[in-house]
């Protein structure tokens, strides 16, 4: 869905130390105070993990749209028998921008794999194949893939994630 001017990894966004979103004050981690700025590139906000930036972005595009994208990327639609990526009232809030909702570790892995595979989601599996003692293949995993995210967007997200590990040393 279109929500105004597209945001790219080079776009300048608000990464202020504290912001108020829908009446709730959100602040970055105290150690991020020197990195916080009302004018920061998206790629730097990701590298520095500026929560205010991503909560604002989620609020702007619509938290339910973020959830829909996460589900398309492979996050399970339920967790412990209840709908995922929403609160007990059935609503998804802007906190989805920084991961306020639990996901299974396998879902997180599948989501990252979707970005790495140029936006194509694959269902997770644990067994590739099983072979009987006589060499006959008795089970072979059949891949189910579906386009989930625009390849250019997936590439940009992957590019913004790459420097995080080095920065976090």
Tab-separated table of N, CA and C in Angstrom:
chain	number	residue	atom	x	y	z
A	1	UNK	N	0.848	-1.181	0.000
A	1	UNK	CA	0.000	0.000	0.000
A	1	UNK	C	0.887	1.235	0.000
A	2	UNK	N	0.478	2.250	-0.695
A	2	UNK	CA	1.255	3.477	-0.769
A	2	UNK	C	0.914	4.379	0.407
A	3	UNK	N	1.930	4.900	1.026
A	3	UNK	CA	1.742	5.801	2.157
A	3	UNK	C	2.615	7.026	1.976
A	4	UNK	N	2.468	7.727	0.846
A	4	UNK	CA	3.246	8.925	0.613
A	4	UNK	C	4.580	8.607	-0.028
A	5	UNK	N	5.557	9.468	0.248
A	5	UNK	CA	6.885	9.328	-0.318
A	5	UNK	C	7.546	8.047	0.182
A	6	UNK	N	8.078	7.246	-0.737
A	6	UNK	CA	8.744	6.018	-0.302
A	6	UNK	C	9.952	6.326	0.591
A	7	UNK	N	10.169	5.492	1.564
A	7	UNK	CA	11.318	5.619	2.452
A	7	UNK	C	12.365	4.625	1.977
A	8	UNK	N	13.582	5.109	1.813
A	8	UNK	CA	14.685	4.245	1.409
A	8	UNK	C	15.713	4.197	2.535
A	9	UNK	N	16.738	3.382	2.378
A	9	UNK	CA	17.751	3.292	3.420
A	9	UNK	C	18.544	4.588	3.561
A	10	UNK	N	18.477	5.448	2.553
A	10	UNK	CA	19.182	6.734	2.613
A	10	UNK	C	18.277	7.875	3.052
A	11	UNK	N	16.988	7.603	3.229
A	11	UNK	CA	16.057	8.656	3.649
A	11	UNK	C	16.426	9.177	5.032
A	12	UNK	N	16.183	10.449	5.231
A	12	UNK	CA	16.389	11.065	6.544
A	12	UNK	C	15.075	10.969	7.312
A	13	UNK	N	15.149	10.401	8.502
A	13	UNK	CA	13.974	10.197	9.345
A	13	UNK	C	14.270	10.706	10.749
A	14	UNK	N	13.250	10.682	11.591
A	14	UNK	CA	13.374	11.145	12.966
A	14	UNK	C	13.904	10.020	13.852
A	15	UNK	N	15.047	10.230	14.433
A	15	UNK	CA	15.626	9.281	15.384
A	15	UNK	C	15.868	9.966	16.717
A	16	UNK	N	14.989	10.922	17.048
A	16	UNK	CA	15.124	11.663	18.306
A	16	UNK	C	15.202	10.714	19.484
A	17	UNK	N	15.869	11.167	20.553
A	17	UNK	CA	16.037	10.327	21.732
A	17	UNK	C	14.682	9.919	22.313
A	18	UNK	N	13.761	10.869	22.422
A	18	UNK	CA	12.402	10.564	22.894
A	18	UNK	C	11.396	11.179	21.935
A	19	UNK	N	10.313	10.462	21.684
A	19	UNK	CA	9.207	10.958	20.869
A	19	UNK	C	7.905	10.519	21.530
A	20	UNK	N	6.822	11.178	21.138
A	20	UNK	CA	5.500	10.763	21.606
A	20	UNK	C	4.723	10.274	20.394
A	21	UNK	N	4.258	9.025	20.487
A	21	UNK	CA	3.491	8.411	19.407
A	21	UNK	C	2.142	8.012	19.977
A	22	UNK	N	1.096	8.524	19.373
A	22	UNK	CA	-0.270	8.204	19.811
A	22	UNK	C	-0.415	8.347	21.329
A	23	UNK	N	0.183	9.427	21.854
A	23	UNK	CA	0.049	9.728	23.275
A	23	UNK	C	0.998	8.963	24.183
A	24	UNK	N	1.870	8.125	23.633
A	24	UNK	CA	2.802	7.340	24.442
A	24	UNK	C	4.223	7.829	24.184
A	25	UNK	N	4.935	8.144	25.277
A	25	UNK	CA	6.328	8.582	25.152
A	25	UNK	C	7.229	7.361	25.015
A	26	UNK	N	8.053	7.369	23.970
A	26	UNK	CA	8.995	6.293	23.674
A	26	UNK	C	10.394	6.909	23.654
A	27	UNK	N	11.347	6.240	24.268
A	27	UNK	CA	12.733	6.721	24.253
A	27	UNK	C	13.656	5.606	23.795
A	28	UNK	N	14.751	6.003	23.192
A	28	UNK	CA	15.793	5.062	22.850
A	28	UNK	C	16.534	4.660	24.122
A	29	UNK	N	17.353	3.632	24.013
A	29	UNK	CA	18.177	3.208	25.127
A	29	UNK	C	19.073	4.379	25.553
A	30	UNK	N	19.280	4.544	26.874
A	30	UNK	CA	20.131	5.660	27.327
A	30	UNK	C	21.511	5.692	26.658
A	31	UNK	N	22.073	4.538	26.335
A	31	UNK	CA	23.380	4.525	25.677
A	31	UNK	C	23.315	5.072	24.245
A	32	UNK	N	22.091	5.173	23.697
A	32	UNK	CA	21.921	5.693	22.336
A	32	UNK	C	21.708	7.203	22.292
A	33	UNK	N	21.713	7.865	23.455
A	33	UNK	CA	21.459	9.311	23.481
A	33	UNK	C	22.392	10.070	22.527
A	34	UNK	N	23.717	9.800	22.534
A	34	UNK	CA	24.589	10.571	21.630
A	34	UNK	C	24.352	10.273	20.146
A	35	UNK	N	23.721	9.145	19.831
A	35	UNK	CA	23.470	8.769	18.440
A	35	UNK	C	22.099	9.222	17.952
A	36	UNK	N	21.224	9.543	18.900
A	36	UNK	CA	19.860	9.947	18.562
A	36	UNK	C	19.864	11.342	17.956
A	37	UNK	N	19.001	11.527	16.950
A	37	UNK	CA	18.936	12.813	16.254
A	37	UNK	C	17.603	12.912	15.530
A	38	UNK	N	17.046	14.116	15.435
A	38	UNK	CA	15.803	14.256	14.664
A	38	UNK	C	16.025	14.083	13.161
A	39	UNK	N	17.279	14.002	12.747
A	39	UNK	CA	17.621	13.841	11.322
A	39	UNK	C	18.687	12.764	11.205
A	40	UNK	N	18.248	11.530	10.928
A	40	UNK	CA	19.176	10.406	10.816
A	40	UNK	C	18.788	9.561	9.601
A	41	UNK	N	19.785	8.981	8.933
A	41	UNK	CA	19.483	8.095	7.806
A	41	UNK	C	18.883	6.797	8.349
A	42	UNK	N	17.964	6.222	7.594
A	42	UNK	CA	17.340	4.960	7.994
A	42	UNK	C	18.412	3.908	8.269
A	43	UNK	N	19.427	3.823	7.409
A	43	UNK	CA	20.470	2.820	7.594
A	43	UNK	C	21.205	3.014	8.921
A	44	UNK	N	21.428	4.247	9.321
A	44	UNK	CA	22.089	4.498	10.607
A	44	UNK	C	21.147	4.207	11.771
A	45	UNK	N	19.879	4.541	11.619
A	45	UNK	CA	18.902	4.233	12.674
A	45	UNK	C	18.845	2.728	12.915
A	46	UNK	N	18.960	1.944	11.844
A	46	UNK	CA	18.975	0.489	11.987
A	46	UNK	C	20.258	0.054	12.685
A	47	UNK	N	21.378	0.555	12.221
A	47	UNK	CA	22.667	0.168	12.799
A	47	UNK	C	22.709	0.502	14.290
A	48	UNK	N	22.220	1.667	14.666
A	48	UNK	CA	22.264	2.103	16.059
A	48	UNK	C	21.082	1.577	16.886
A	49	UNK	N	20.118	0.927	16.217
A	49	UNK	CA	18.922	0.409	16.878
A	49	UNK	C	18.144	1.520	17.582
A	50	UNK	N	17.812	2.552	16.827
A	50	UNK	CA	17.049	3.675	17.371
A	50	UNK	C	15.560	3.325	17.337
A	51	UNK	N	15.072	2.864	18.452
A	51	UNK	CA	13.690	2.393	18.536
A	51	UNK	C	12.679	3.441	18.120
A	52	UNK	N	12.937	4.701	18.447
A	52	UNK	CA	11.965	5.745	18.129
A	52	UNK	C	11.709	5.820	16.625
A	53	UNK	N	12.750	5.613	15.843
A	53	UNK	CA	12.598	5.661	14.383
A	53	UNK	C	11.625	4.596	13.898
A	54	UNK	N	11.808	3.366	14.373
A	54	UNK	CA	11.030	2.259	13.827
A	54	UNK	C	9.618	2.197	14.397
A	55	UNK	N	9.423	2.677	15.618
A	55	UNK	CA	8.059	2.800	16.126
A	55	UNK	C	7.292	3.848	15.321
A	56	UNK	N	7.953	4.969	15.006
A	56	UNK	CA	7.294	6.007	14.197
A	56	UNK	C	6.977	5.500	12.792
A	57	UNK	N	7.912	4.757	12.204
A	57	UNK	CA	7.677	4.232	10.863
A	57	UNK	C	6.499	3.258	10.871
A	58	UNK	N	6.425	2.399	11.891
A	58	UNK	CA	5.311	1.452	11.990
A	58	UNK	C	3.989	2.195	12.150
A	59	UNK	N	3.986	3.241	12.968
A	59	UNK	CA	2.759	4.023	13.154
A	59	UNK	C	2.339	4.667	11.836
A	60	UNK	N	3.319	5.145	11.076
A	60	UNK	CA	3.015	5.836	9.820
A	60	UNK	C	2.437	4.902	8.760
A	61	UNK	N	3.022	3.722	8.584
A	61	UNK	CA	2.532	2.811	7.539
A	61	UNK	C	1.362	1.967	8.007
A	62	UNK	N	1.149	1.932	9.303
A	62	UNK	CA	0.051	1.147	9.861
A	62	UNK	C	0.562	-0.154	10.438
A	63	UNK	N	0.457	-0.322	11.751
A	63	UNK	CA	0.966	-1.531	12.393
A	63	UNK	C	0.406	-2.825	11.803
A	64	UNK	N	-0.851	-2.824	11.389
A	64	UNK	CA	-1.409	-4.052	10.809
A	64	UNK	C	-0.755	-4.361	9.466
A	65	UNK	N	-0.314	-3.343	8.734
A	65	UNK	CA	0.415	-3.572	7.483
A	65	UNK	C	1.785	-4.194	7.762
A	66	UNK	N	2.422	-3.773	8.855
A	66	UNK	CA	3.695	-4.369	9.247
A	66	UNK	C	3.471	-5.846	9.586
A	67	UNK	N	2.407	-6.135	10.330
A	67	UNK	CA	2.086	-7.523	10.687
A	67	UNK	C	1.807	-8.351	9.432
A	68	UNK	N	1.057	-7.792	8.492
A	68	UNK	CA	0.765	-8.512	7.247
A	68	UNK	C	2.051	-8.852	6.496
A	69	UNK	N	2.983	-7.904	6.461
A	69	UNK	CA	4.258	-8.142	5.785
A	69	UNK	C	5.057	-9.220	6.511
A	70	UNK	N	5.065	-9.163	7.843
A	70	UNK	CA	5.774	-10.178	8.628
A	70	UNK	C	5.176	-11.562	8.391
A	71	UNK	N	3.848	-11.637	8.347
A	71	UNK	CA	3.202	-12.924	8.079
A	71	UNK	C	3.560	-13.423	6.676
A	72	UNK	N	3.562	-12.529	5.705
A	72	UNK	CA	3.927	-12.924	4.339
A	72	UNK	C	5.373	-13.414	4.279
A	73	UNK	N	6.232	-12.832	5.123
A	73	UNK	CA	7.648	-13.205	5.140
A	73	UNK	C	7.899	-14.517	5.870
A	74	UNK	N	6.880	-15.034	6.550
A	74	UNK	CA	7.038	-16.345	7.175
A	74	UNK	C	6.741	-16.423	8.653
A	75	UNK	N	6.395	-15.317	9.287
A	75	UNK	CA	6.049	-15.363	10.705
A	75	UNK	C	4.696	-16.061	10.852
A	76	UNK	N	4.633	-17.031	11.757
A	76	UNK	CA	3.396	-17.790	11.975
A	76	UNK	C	2.238	-16.859	12.314
A	77	UNK	N	1.068	-17.216	11.836
A	77	UNK	CA	-0.121	-16.400	12.124
A	77	UNK	C	-0.668	-16.664	13.514
A	78	UNK	N	-0.180	-17.723	14.161
A	78	UNK	CA	-0.576	-17.990	15.541
A	78	UNK	C	0.670	-18.313	16.361
A	79	UNK	N	0.564	-18.047	17.648
A	79	UNK	CA	1.612	-18.433	18.585
A	79	UNK	C	0.906	-18.910	19.841
A	80	UNK	N	1.211	-20.121	20.237
A	80	UNK	CA	0.535	-20.753	21.382
A	80	UNK	C	-0.988	-20.743	21.215
A	81	UNK	N	-1.447	-20.970	19.980
A	81	UNK	CA	-2.872	-21.076	19.697
A	81	UNK	C	-3.619	-19.761	19.587
A	82	UNK	N	-2.919	-18.641	19.706
A	82	UNK	CA	-3.562	-17.329	19.623
A	82	UNK	C	-2.973	-16.562	18.445
A	83	UNK	N	-3.738	-15.628	17.870
A	83	UNK	CA	-3.199	-14.842	16.748
A	83	UNK	C	-1.897	-14.143	17.145
A	84	UNK	N	-0.928	-14.190	16.256
A	84	UNK	CA	0.365	-13.553	16.531
A	84	UNK	C	0.340	-12.085	16.126
A	85	UNK	N	1.339	-11.391	16.622
A	85	UNK	CA	1.589	-9.985	16.277
A	85	UNK	C	0.402	-9.079	16.591
A	86	UNK	N	-0.277	-9.383	17.694
A	86	UNK	CA	-1.342	-8.511	18.172
A	86	UNK	C	-1.491	-8.705	19.674
A	87	UNK	N	-2.115	-7.707	20.303
A	87	UNK	CA	-2.312	-7.797	21.743
A	87	UNK	C	-3.588	-8.577	22.048
A	88	UNK	N	-3.904	-8.714	23.318
A	88	UNK	CA	-5.063	-9.512	23.739
A	88	UNK	C	-6.378	-8.960	23.198
A	89	UNK	N	-6.405	-7.661	22.873
A	89	UNK	CA	-7.616	-7.038	22.308
A	89	UNK	C	-7.743	-7.268	20.809
A	90	UNK	N	-6.758	-7.937	20.209
A	90	UNK	CA	-6.795	-8.186	18.770
A	90	UNK	C	-6.237	-7.044	17.936
A	91	UNK	N	-5.569	-6.097	18.586
A	91	UNK	CA	-5.000	-4.952	17.873
A	91	UNK	C	-3.488	-5.078	17.782
A	92	UNK	N	-2.947	-4.541	16.708
A	92	UNK	CA	-1.501	-4.446	16.552
A	92	UNK	C	-1.139	-2.981	16.716
A	93	UNK	N	-0.206	-2.699	17.616
A	93	UNK	CA	0.175	-1.314	17.873
A	93	UNK	C	1.518	-0.997	17.232
A	94	UNK	N	1.881	0.287	17.273
A	94	UNK	CA	3.128	0.727	16.646
A	94	UNK	C	4.358	0.044	17.229
A	95	UNK	N	4.245	-0.567	18.410
A	95	UNK	CA	5.368	-1.264	19.026
A	95	UNK	C	5.877	-2.434	18.201
A	96	UNK	N	5.099	-2.847	17.209
A	96	UNK	CA	5.575	-3.897	16.301
A	96	UNK	C	6.843	-3.435	15.577
A	97	UNK	N	7.022	-2.118	15.481
A	97	UNK	CA	8.200	-1.567	14.802
A	97	UNK	C	9.511	-1.961	15.443
A	98	UNK	N	9.474	-2.278	16.746
A	98	UNK	CA	10.710	-2.683	17.423
A	98	UNK	C	10.599	-4.073	18.035
A	99	UNK	N	9.560	-4.817	17.653
A	99	UNK	CA	9.479	-6.202	18.106
A	99	UNK	C	8.774	-6.401	19.423
A	100	UNK	N	7.723	-5.645	19.674
A	100	UNK	CA	6.982	-5.784	20.932
A	100	UNK	C	6.193	-7.077	21.051
A	101	UNK	N	6.090	-7.841	19.971
A	101	UNK	CA	5.293	-9.065	19.990
A	101	UNK	C	6.203	-10.277	19.844
A	102	UNK	N	5.936	-11.326	20.613
A	102	UNK	CA	6.801	-12.513	20.518
A	102	UNK	C	6.602	-13.254	19.195
A	103	UNK	N	7.673	-13.861	18.742
A	103	UNK	CA	7.625	-14.767	17.589
A	103	UNK	C	8.478	-15.980	17.935
A	104	UNK	N	8.191	-17.091	17.273
A	104	UNK	CA	9.012	-18.289	17.452
A	104	UNK	C	10.391	-18.040	16.842
A	105	UNK	N	11.441	-18.613	17.417
A	105	UNK	CA	12.770	-18.470	16.802
A	105	UNK	C	12.796	-18.929	15.344
A	106	UNK	N	12.063	-19.993	15.023
A	106	UNK	CA	12.041	-20.462	13.632
A	106	UNK	C	11.414	-19.411	12.719
A	107	UNK	N	10.404	-18.676	13.229
A	107	UNK	CA	9.780	-17.612	12.435
A	107	UNK	C	10.768	-16.491	12.157
A	108	UNK	N	11.550	-16.149	13.172
A	108	UNK	CA	12.545	-15.102	12.977
A	108	UNK	C	13.567	-15.548	11.933
A	109	UNK	N	13.987	-16.800	12.006
A	109	UNK	CA	14.934	-17.334	11.025
A	109	UNK	C	14.331	-17.316	9.619
A	110	UNK	N	13.079	-17.728	9.499
A	110	UNK	CA	12.413	-17.733	8.192
A	110	UNK	C	12.285	-16.306	7.657
A	111	UNK	N	11.958	-15.360	8.534
A	111	UNK	CA	11.848	-13.963	8.109
A	111	UNK	C	13.161	-13.426	7.569
A	112	UNK	N	14.244	-13.671	8.305
A	112	UNK	CA	15.552	-13.220	7.823
A	112	UNK	C	15.920	-13.929	6.520
A	113	UNK	N	15.588	-15.206	6.413
A	113	UNK	CA	15.866	-15.946	5.177
A	113	UNK	C	15.089	-15.360	4.005
A	114	UNK	N	13.891	-14.875	4.259
A	114	UNK	CA	13.088	-14.247	3.207
A	114	UNK	C	13.793	-13.012	2.667
A	115	UNK	N	14.347	-12.200	3.564
A	115	UNK	CA	15.107	-11.033	3.105
A	115	UNK	C	16.327	-11.487	2.316
A	116	UNK	N	17.029	-12.484	2.818
A	116	UNK	CA	18.248	-12.966	2.164
A	116	UNK	C	17.966	-13.565	0.785
A	117	UNK	N	16.761	-14.125	0.604
A	117	UNK	CA	16.399	-14.729	-0.683
A	117	UNK	C	15.613	-13.753	-1.552
A	118	UNK	N	15.984	-12.503	-1.477
A	118	UNK	CA	15.410	-11.459	-2.341
A	118	UNK	C	13.894	-11.338	-2.208
A	119	UNK	N	13.381	-11.575	-1.001
A	119	UNK	CA	11.955	-11.380	-0.741
A	119	UNK	C	11.084	-12.589	-0.960
A	120	UNK	N	11.682	-13.740	-1.252
A	120	UNK	CA	10.904	-14.962	-1.468
A	120	UNK	C	10.849	-15.747	-0.161
A	121	UNK	N	9.633	-16.047	0.294
A	121	UNK	CA	9.440	-16.795	1.536
A	121	UNK	C	9.362	-18.286	1.245
A	122	UNK	N	9.986	-19.057	2.117
A	122	UNK	CA	9.952	-20.516	2.038
A	122	UNK	C	9.443	-21.046	3.372
A	123	UNK	N	8.599	-22.056	3.335
A	123	UNK	CA	8.124	-22.671	4.568
A	123	UNK	C	9.284	-23.376	5.252
A	124	UNK	N	9.348	-23.274	6.581
A	124	UNK	CA	10.447	-23.948	7.278
A	124	UNK	C	10.271	-25.460	7.274
A	125	UNK	N	11.384	-26.166	7.387
A	125	UNK	CA	11.339	-27.625	7.476
A	125	UNK	C	12.589	-28.095	8.189
A	126	UNK	N	12.515	-29.283	8.750
A	126	UNK	CA	13.643	-29.821	9.490
A	126	UNK	C	14.315	-30.991	8.781
A	127	UNK	N	13.584	-31.673	7.912
A	127	UNK	CA	14.141	-32.841	7.240
A	127	UNK	C	14.124	-32.595	5.733
A	128	UNK	N	15.307	-32.641	5.114
A	128	UNK	CA	15.423	-32.472	3.666
A	128	UNK	C	14.987	-33.746	2.946
A	129	UNK	N	15.491	-34.891	3.436
A	129	UNK	CA	15.131	-36.159	2.828
A	129	UNK	C	15.423	-37.291	3.816
A	130	UNK	N	14.798	-38.415	3.569
A	130	UNK	CA	15.048	-39.628	4.353
A	130	UNK	C	15.257	-40.766	3.363
A	131	UNK	N	16.287	-41.555	3.633
A	131	UNK	CA	16.646	-42.653	2.747
A	131	UNK	C	16.608	-43.965	3.526
A	132	UNK	N	15.962	-44.964	2.959
A	132	UNK	CA	15.901	-46.299	3.578
A	132	UNK	C	17.264	-46.974	3.490
A	133	UNK	N	17.440	-48.036	4.232
A	133	UNK	CA	18.732	-48.745	4.255
A	133	UNK	C	19.121	-49.303	2.891
A	134	UNK	N	18.128	-49.526	2.015
A	134	UNK	CA	18.448	-50.034	0.681
A	134	UNK	C	18.759	-48.913	-0.314
A	135	UNK	N	18.781	-47.642	0.205
A	135	UNK	CA	19.109	-46.515	-0.661
A	135	UNK	C	17.906	-45.816	-1.267
A	136	UNK	N	16.715	-46.373	-1.087
A	136	UNK	CA	15.511	-45.744	-1.643
A	136	UNK	C	15.163	-44.491	-0.834
A	137	UNK	N	14.922	-43.408	-1.549
A	137	UNK	CA	14.488	-42.171	-0.898
A	137	UNK	C	13.011	-42.330	-0.547
A	138	UNK	N	12.732	-42.350	0.757
A	138	UNK	CA	11.349	-42.553	1.200
A	138	UNK	C	10.652	-41.232	1.527
A	139	UNK	N	11.434	-40.175	1.624
A	139	UNK	CA	10.848	-38.846	1.828
A	139	UNK	C	11.774	-37.816	1.217
A	140	UNK	N	11.201	-36.882	0.491
A	140	UNK	CA	11.949	-35.763	-0.077
A	140	UNK	C	11.129	-34.502	0.167
A	141	UNK	N	11.730	-33.526	0.834
A	141	UNK	CA	11.026	-32.264	1.099
A	141	UNK	C	10.668	-31.583	-0.214
A	142	UNK	N	9.442	-31.101	-0.296
A	142	UNK	CA	8.999	-30.322	-1.455
A	142	UNK	C	8.879	-28.871	-1.005
A	143	UNK	N	9.686	-28.030	-1.616
A	143	UNK	CA	9.730	-26.622	-1.240
A	143	UNK	C	8.451	-25.910	-1.642
A	144	UNK	N	7.989	-25.037	-0.767
A	144	UNK	CA	6.878	-24.150	-1.116
A	144	UNK	C	7.391	-22.723	-0.950
A	145	UNK	N	7.516	-22.034	-2.052
A	145	UNK	CA	8.043	-20.673	-2.043
A	145	UNK	C	6.983	-19.716	-2.559
A	146	UNK	N	6.994	-18.504	-1.994
A	146	UNK	CA	6.069	-17.481	-2.477
A	146	UNK	C	6.716	-16.112	-2.349
A	147	UNK	N	6.516	-15.258	-3.366
A	147	UNK	CA	7.045	-13.901	-3.257
A	147	UNK	C	6.337	-13.182	-2.109
A	148	UNK	N	7.121	-12.570	-1.212
A	148	UNK	CA	6.534	-11.934	-0.038
A	148	UNK	C	6.854	-10.449	0.049
A	149	UNK	N	8.034	-10.080	-0.396
A	149	UNK	CA	8.515	-8.706	-0.256
A	149	UNK	C	9.176	-8.311	-1.567
A	150	UNK	N	8.968	-7.070	-1.974
A	150	UNK	CA	9.614	-6.562	-3.178
A	150	UNK	C	11.126	-6.834	-3.081
A	151	UNK	N	11.722	-7.416	-4.113
A	151	UNK	CA	13.153	-7.748	-4.058
A	151	UNK	C	14.053	-6.558	-3.717
A	152	UNK	N	13.712	-5.375	-4.205
A	152	UNK	CA	14.527	-4.190	-3.905
A	152	UNK	C	14.440	-3.844	-2.422
A	153	UNK	N	13.253	-3.977	-1.848
A	153	UNK	CA	13.074	-3.704	-0.421
A	153	UNK	C	13.839	-4.746	0.393
A	154	UNK	N	13.731	-6.014	0.012
A	154	UNK	CA	14.452	-7.075	0.720
A	154	UNK	C	15.955	-6.813	0.682
A	155	UNK	N	16.458	-6.396	-0.465
A	155	UNK	CA	17.876	-6.084	-0.594
A	155	UNK	C	18.268	-4.926	0.320
A	156	UNK	N	17.442	-3.878	0.347
A	156	UNK	CA	17.750	-2.724	1.200
A	156	UNK	C	17.753	-3.118	2.676
A	157	UNK	N	16.794	-3.929	3.092
A	157	UNK	CA	16.754	-4.361	4.492
A	157	UNK	C	18.014	-5.169	4.812
A	158	UNK	N	18.371	-6.077	3.918
A	158	UNK	CA	19.571	-6.882	4.133
A	158	UNK	C	20.800	-5.984	4.255
A	159	UNK	N	20.898	-4.981	3.401
A	159	UNK	CA	22.036	-4.058	3.457
A	159	UNK	C	22.086	-3.318	4.789
A	160	UNK	N	20.927	-2.943	5.340
A	160	UNK	CA	20.934	-2.214	6.614
A	160	UNK	C	21.244	-3.127	7.789
A	161	UNK	N	20.986	-4.423	7.648
A	161	UNK	CA	21.261	-5.360	8.740
A	161	UNK	C	22.738	-5.742	8.825
A	162	UNK	N	23.427	-5.737	7.696
A	162	UNK	CA	24.803	-6.231	7.656
A	162	UNK	C	25.754	-5.548	8.637
A	163	UNK	N	25.726	-4.217	8.815
A	163	UNK	CA	26.709	-3.590	9.718
A	163	UNK	C	26.390	-3.747	11.216
A	164	UNK	N	25.227	-4.284	11.551
A	164	UNK	CA	24.807	-4.311	12.952
A	164	UNK	C	25.742	-5.150	13.826
A	165	UNK	N	26.102	-6.324	13.393
A	165	UNK	CA	26.943	-7.197	14.215
A	165	UNK	C	28.288	-6.532	14.514
A	166	UNK	N	28.893	-5.925	13.518
A	166	UNK	CA	30.185	-5.260	13.735
A	166	UNK	C	30.024	-4.078	14.677
A	167	UNK	N	28.953	-3.294	14.492
A	167	UNK	CA	28.705	-2.140	15.345
A	167	UNK	C	28.465	-2.563	16.788
A	168	UNK	N	27.830	-3.700	16.983
A	168	UNK	CA	27.435	-4.165	18.307
A	168	UNK	C	28.543	-4.868	19.071
A	169	UNK	N	29.730	-5.016	18.468
A	169	UNK	CA	30.826	-5.749	19.136
A	169	UNK	C	31.065	-5.240	20.535
